[in-house]
Short mmCIF file of C-alpha atoms in Angstrom, two decimals:
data_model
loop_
_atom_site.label_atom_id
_atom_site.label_comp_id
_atom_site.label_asym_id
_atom_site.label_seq_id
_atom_site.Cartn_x
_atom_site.Cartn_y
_atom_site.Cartn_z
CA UNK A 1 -13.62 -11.02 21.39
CA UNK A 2 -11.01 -8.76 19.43
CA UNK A 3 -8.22 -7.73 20.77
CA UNK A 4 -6.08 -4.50 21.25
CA UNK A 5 -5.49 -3.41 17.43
CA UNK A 6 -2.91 -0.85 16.36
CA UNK A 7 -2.46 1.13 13.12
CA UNK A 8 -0.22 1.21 10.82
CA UNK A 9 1.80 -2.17 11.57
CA UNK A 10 4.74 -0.11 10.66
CA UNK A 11 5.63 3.33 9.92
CA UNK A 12 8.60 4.59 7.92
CA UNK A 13 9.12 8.56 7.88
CA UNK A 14 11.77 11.24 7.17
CA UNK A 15 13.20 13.12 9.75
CA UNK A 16 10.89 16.12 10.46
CA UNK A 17 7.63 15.22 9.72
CA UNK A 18 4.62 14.10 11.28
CA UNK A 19 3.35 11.28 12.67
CA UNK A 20 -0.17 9.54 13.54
CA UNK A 21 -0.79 6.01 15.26
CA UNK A 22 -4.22 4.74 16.05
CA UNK A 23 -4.97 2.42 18.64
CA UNK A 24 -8.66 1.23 19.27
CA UNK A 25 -8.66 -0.89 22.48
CA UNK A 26 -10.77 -3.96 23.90
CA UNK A 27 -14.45 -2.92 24.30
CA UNK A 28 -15.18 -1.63 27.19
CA UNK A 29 -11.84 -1.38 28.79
CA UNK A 30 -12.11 2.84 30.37
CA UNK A 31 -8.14 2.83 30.81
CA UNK A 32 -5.74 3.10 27.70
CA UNK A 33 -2.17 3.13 27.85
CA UNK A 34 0.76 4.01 25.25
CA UNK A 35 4.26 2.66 25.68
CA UNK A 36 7.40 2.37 23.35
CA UNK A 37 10.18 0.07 23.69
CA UNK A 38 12.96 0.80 21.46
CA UNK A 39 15.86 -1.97 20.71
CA UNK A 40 17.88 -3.94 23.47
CA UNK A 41 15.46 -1.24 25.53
CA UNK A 42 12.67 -2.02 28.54
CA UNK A 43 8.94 -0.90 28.29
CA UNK A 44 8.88 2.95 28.22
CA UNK A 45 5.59 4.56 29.76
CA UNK A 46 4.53 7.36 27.58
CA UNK A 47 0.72 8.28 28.73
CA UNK A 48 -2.28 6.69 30.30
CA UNK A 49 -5.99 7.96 29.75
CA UNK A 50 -9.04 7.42 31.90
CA UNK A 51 -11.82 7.66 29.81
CA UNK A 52 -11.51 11.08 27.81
CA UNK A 53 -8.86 12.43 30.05
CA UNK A 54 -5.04 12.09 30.18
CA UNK A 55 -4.48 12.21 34.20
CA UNK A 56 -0.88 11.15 33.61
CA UNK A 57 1.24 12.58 30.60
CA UNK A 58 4.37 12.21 32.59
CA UNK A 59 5.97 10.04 29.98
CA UNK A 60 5.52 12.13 27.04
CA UNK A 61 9.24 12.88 26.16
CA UNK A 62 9.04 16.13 24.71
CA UNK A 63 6.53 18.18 23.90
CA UNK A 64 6.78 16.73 20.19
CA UNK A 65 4.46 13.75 21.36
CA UNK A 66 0.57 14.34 22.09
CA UNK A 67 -2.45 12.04 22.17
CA UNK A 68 -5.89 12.20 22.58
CA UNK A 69 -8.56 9.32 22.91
CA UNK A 70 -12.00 10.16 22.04
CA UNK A 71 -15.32 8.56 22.59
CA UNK A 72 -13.73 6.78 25.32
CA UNK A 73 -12.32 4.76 22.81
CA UNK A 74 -9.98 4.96 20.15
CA UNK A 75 -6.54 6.89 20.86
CA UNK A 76 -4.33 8.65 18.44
CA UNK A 77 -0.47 9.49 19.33
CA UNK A 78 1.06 12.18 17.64
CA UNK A 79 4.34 12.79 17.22
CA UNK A 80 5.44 15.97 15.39
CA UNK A 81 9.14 16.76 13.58
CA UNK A 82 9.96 13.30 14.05
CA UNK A 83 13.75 12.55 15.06
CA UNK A 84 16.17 9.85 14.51
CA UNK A 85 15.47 9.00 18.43
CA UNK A 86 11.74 8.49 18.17
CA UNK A 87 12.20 5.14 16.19
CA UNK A 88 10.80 2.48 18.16
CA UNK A 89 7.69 0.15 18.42
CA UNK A 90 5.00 2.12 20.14
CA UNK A 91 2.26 0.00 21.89
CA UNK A 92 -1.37 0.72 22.78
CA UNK A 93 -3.00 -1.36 25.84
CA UNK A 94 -5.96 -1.28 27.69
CA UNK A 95 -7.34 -2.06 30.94
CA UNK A 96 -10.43 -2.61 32.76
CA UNK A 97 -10.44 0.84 35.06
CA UNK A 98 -12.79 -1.07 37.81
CA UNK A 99 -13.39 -4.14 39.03
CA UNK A 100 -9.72 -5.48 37.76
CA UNK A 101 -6.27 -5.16 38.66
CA UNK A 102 -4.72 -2.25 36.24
CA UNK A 103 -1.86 -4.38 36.26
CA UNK A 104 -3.72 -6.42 34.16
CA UNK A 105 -3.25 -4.83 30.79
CA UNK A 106 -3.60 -6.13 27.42
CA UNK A 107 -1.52 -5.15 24.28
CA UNK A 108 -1.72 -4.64 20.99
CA UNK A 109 0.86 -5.47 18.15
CA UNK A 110 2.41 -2.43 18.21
CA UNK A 111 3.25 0.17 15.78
CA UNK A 112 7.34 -0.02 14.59
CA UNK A 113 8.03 3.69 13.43
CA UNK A 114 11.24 4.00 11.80
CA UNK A 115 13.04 7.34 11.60
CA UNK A 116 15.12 8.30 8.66
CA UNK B 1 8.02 -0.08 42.90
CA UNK B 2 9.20 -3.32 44.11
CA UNK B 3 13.13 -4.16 42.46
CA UNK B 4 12.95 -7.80 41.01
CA UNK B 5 15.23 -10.38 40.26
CA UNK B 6 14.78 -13.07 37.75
CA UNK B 7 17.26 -15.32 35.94
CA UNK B 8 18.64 -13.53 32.46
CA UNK B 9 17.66 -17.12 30.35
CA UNK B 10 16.59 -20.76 30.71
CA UNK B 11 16.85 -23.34 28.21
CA UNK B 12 14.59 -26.04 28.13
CA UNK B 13 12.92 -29.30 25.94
CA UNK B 14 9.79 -29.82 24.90
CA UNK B 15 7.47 -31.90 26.88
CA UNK B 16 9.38 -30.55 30.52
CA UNK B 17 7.98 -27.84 32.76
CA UNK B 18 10.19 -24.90 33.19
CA UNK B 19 10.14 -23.01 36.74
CA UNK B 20 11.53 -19.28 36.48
CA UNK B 21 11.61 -17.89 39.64
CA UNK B 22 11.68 -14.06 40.77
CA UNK B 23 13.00 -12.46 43.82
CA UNK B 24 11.36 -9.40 45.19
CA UNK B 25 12.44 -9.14 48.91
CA UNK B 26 11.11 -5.35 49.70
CA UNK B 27 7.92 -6.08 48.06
CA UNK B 28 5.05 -4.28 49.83
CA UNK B 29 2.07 -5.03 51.94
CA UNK B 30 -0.21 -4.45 49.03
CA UNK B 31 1.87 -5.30 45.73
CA UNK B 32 0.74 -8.13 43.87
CA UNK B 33 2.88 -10.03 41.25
CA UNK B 34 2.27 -10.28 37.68
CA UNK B 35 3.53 -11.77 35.20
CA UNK B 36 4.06 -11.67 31.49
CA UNK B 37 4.73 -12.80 28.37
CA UNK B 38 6.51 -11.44 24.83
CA UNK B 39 7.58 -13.01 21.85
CA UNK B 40 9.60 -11.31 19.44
CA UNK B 41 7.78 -8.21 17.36
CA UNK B 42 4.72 -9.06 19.66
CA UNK B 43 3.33 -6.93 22.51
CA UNK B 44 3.39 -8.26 25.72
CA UNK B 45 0.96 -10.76 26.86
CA UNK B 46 -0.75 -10.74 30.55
CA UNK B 47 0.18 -14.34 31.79
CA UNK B 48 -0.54 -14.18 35.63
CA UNK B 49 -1.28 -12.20 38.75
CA UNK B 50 -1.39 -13.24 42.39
CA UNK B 51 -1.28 -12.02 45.81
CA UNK B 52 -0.13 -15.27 48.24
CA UNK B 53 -0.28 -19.11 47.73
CA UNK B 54 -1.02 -20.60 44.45
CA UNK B 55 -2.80 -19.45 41.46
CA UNK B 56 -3.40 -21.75 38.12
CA UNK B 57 -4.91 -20.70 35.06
CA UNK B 58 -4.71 -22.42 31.71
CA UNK B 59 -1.48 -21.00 30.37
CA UNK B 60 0.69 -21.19 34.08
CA UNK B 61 1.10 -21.77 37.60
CA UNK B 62 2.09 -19.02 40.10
CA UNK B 63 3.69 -19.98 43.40
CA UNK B 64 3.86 -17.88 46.42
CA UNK B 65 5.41 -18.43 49.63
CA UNK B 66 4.12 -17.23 52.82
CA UNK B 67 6.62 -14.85 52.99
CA UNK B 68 5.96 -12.89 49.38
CA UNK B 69 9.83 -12.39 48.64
CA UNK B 70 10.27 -15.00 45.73
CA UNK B 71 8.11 -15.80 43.57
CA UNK B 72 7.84 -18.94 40.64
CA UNK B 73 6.07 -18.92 37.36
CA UNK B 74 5.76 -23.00 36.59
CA UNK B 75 5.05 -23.65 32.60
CA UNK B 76 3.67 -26.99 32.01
CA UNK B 77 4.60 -29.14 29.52
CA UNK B 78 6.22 -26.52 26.96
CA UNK B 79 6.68 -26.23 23.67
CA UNK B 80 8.71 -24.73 20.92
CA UNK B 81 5.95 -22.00 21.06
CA UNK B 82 6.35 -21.05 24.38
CA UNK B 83 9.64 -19.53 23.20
CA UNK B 84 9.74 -16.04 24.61
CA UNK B 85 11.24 -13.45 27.24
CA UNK B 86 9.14 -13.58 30.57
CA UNK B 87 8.76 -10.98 32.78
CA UNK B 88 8.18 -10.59 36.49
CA UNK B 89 6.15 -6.99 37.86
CA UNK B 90 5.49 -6.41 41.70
CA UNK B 91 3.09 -3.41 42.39
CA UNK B 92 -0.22 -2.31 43.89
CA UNK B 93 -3.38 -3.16 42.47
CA UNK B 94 -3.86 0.08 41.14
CA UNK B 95 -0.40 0.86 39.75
CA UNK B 96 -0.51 1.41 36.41
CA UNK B 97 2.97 1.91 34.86
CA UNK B 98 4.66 -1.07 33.56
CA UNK B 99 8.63 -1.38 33.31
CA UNK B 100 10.06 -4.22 32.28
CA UNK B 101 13.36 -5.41 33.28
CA UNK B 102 15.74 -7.50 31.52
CA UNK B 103 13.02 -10.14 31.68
CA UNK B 104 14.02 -14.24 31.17
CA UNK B 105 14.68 -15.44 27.91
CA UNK B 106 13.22 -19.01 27.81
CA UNK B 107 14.43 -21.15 24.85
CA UNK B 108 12.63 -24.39 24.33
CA UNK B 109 14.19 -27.22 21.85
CA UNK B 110 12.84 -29.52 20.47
#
């Protein structure tokens, strides 16, 4: 079946605008994740949504970064007057929420945004 | 979390198995180990997950001692495509948060 997919593939933007990246998990997976993982960096936990509902934004840097996932389904990140710092390769996964180990998580291709 | 331990890189030839092993000695009663995959500009890939003993699936091997404070991702066979940085996770079953460490680089030549 199809996979995690993200959009855009990569994102170049000027300092101080706004930015949109889509993810649309597996089918069926209730649990979504975002991460980003910047250069020479580890995986950075943004936000996690169950369903509709965010239980844990404790990642979200700044209050520059929201998402939202609707129809239990596809997720949007925003990230508003962008900064130098945001530039990194944001990834989507998803997870079955019962019957399987949340560890078990399954990514998409990521989004690289690049900052200007 | 768990703190892990895994070797920084491993070199290796096509055609041998490759063994990375990963220490977690205050690992928990419930944590399980995972492990996973990334090649360059990829996500990460789910390899593995166990609990104690062995577990095979098509891609690896995961060995557990009775003791849960090491554990050994075993990579049959591998190939120039099996290139990649591997990483080692110890948490409960419902932890959700992923962080990576430095991960193991594993070159394979041909």
């Amino acid at each position: 079946g199809a996979g995690v997919s993200q959009s855009p593939s990569n994102k170049v933007t000027e300092k101080g605008k706004d930015v949109e990246l889509r993810c649309d998990p597996i089918s069926g997976h209730t649990a979504l994740y975002w991460y980003r993982q910047s250069l020479g960096q580890g995986l950075e936990f943004l936000i996690y949504f169950q369903g509709n509902s965010a239980p844990d934004k404790s990642g979200l840097p700044s209050d520059r970064f929201s998402a939202e996932r609707t129809g239990g389904s596809v997720s949007t990140l925003t990230i508003q007057r962008t900064q130098q710092e945001d530039s990194a390769v944001y990834l989507c996964a998803s997870s079955l929420e019962y019957g399987g180990s949340t560890y078990e998580q399954y990514f998409g291709p990521g989004t690289r945004l690049t900052v200007t | 979390l768990a703190k892990t331990t895994q070797p920084i890189s491993m070199d290796s030839y096509e055609g041998q198995e490759v063994n990375i092993t990963c220490s977690h000695n205050n690992i928990a009663t419930n944590d399980y180990i995972t492990w996973y995959q990334q090649f360059p500009s990829q996500g990460p890939r789910f390899i593995i997950q166990g609990y104690k003993t062995k577990v095979t699936n098509e891609v690896a091997s995961l060995f557990i001692p009775a003791d849960r404070k090491s554990s050994t991702l075993s990579l049959p066979r591998v190939s120039l495509s099996d290139t990649a940085v591997y990483y080692c996770l110890v948490g409960g079953r419902n932890d959700y948060k992923l962080s990576f460490g430095a991960g193991t680089t594993v070159t394979v030549r041909a």
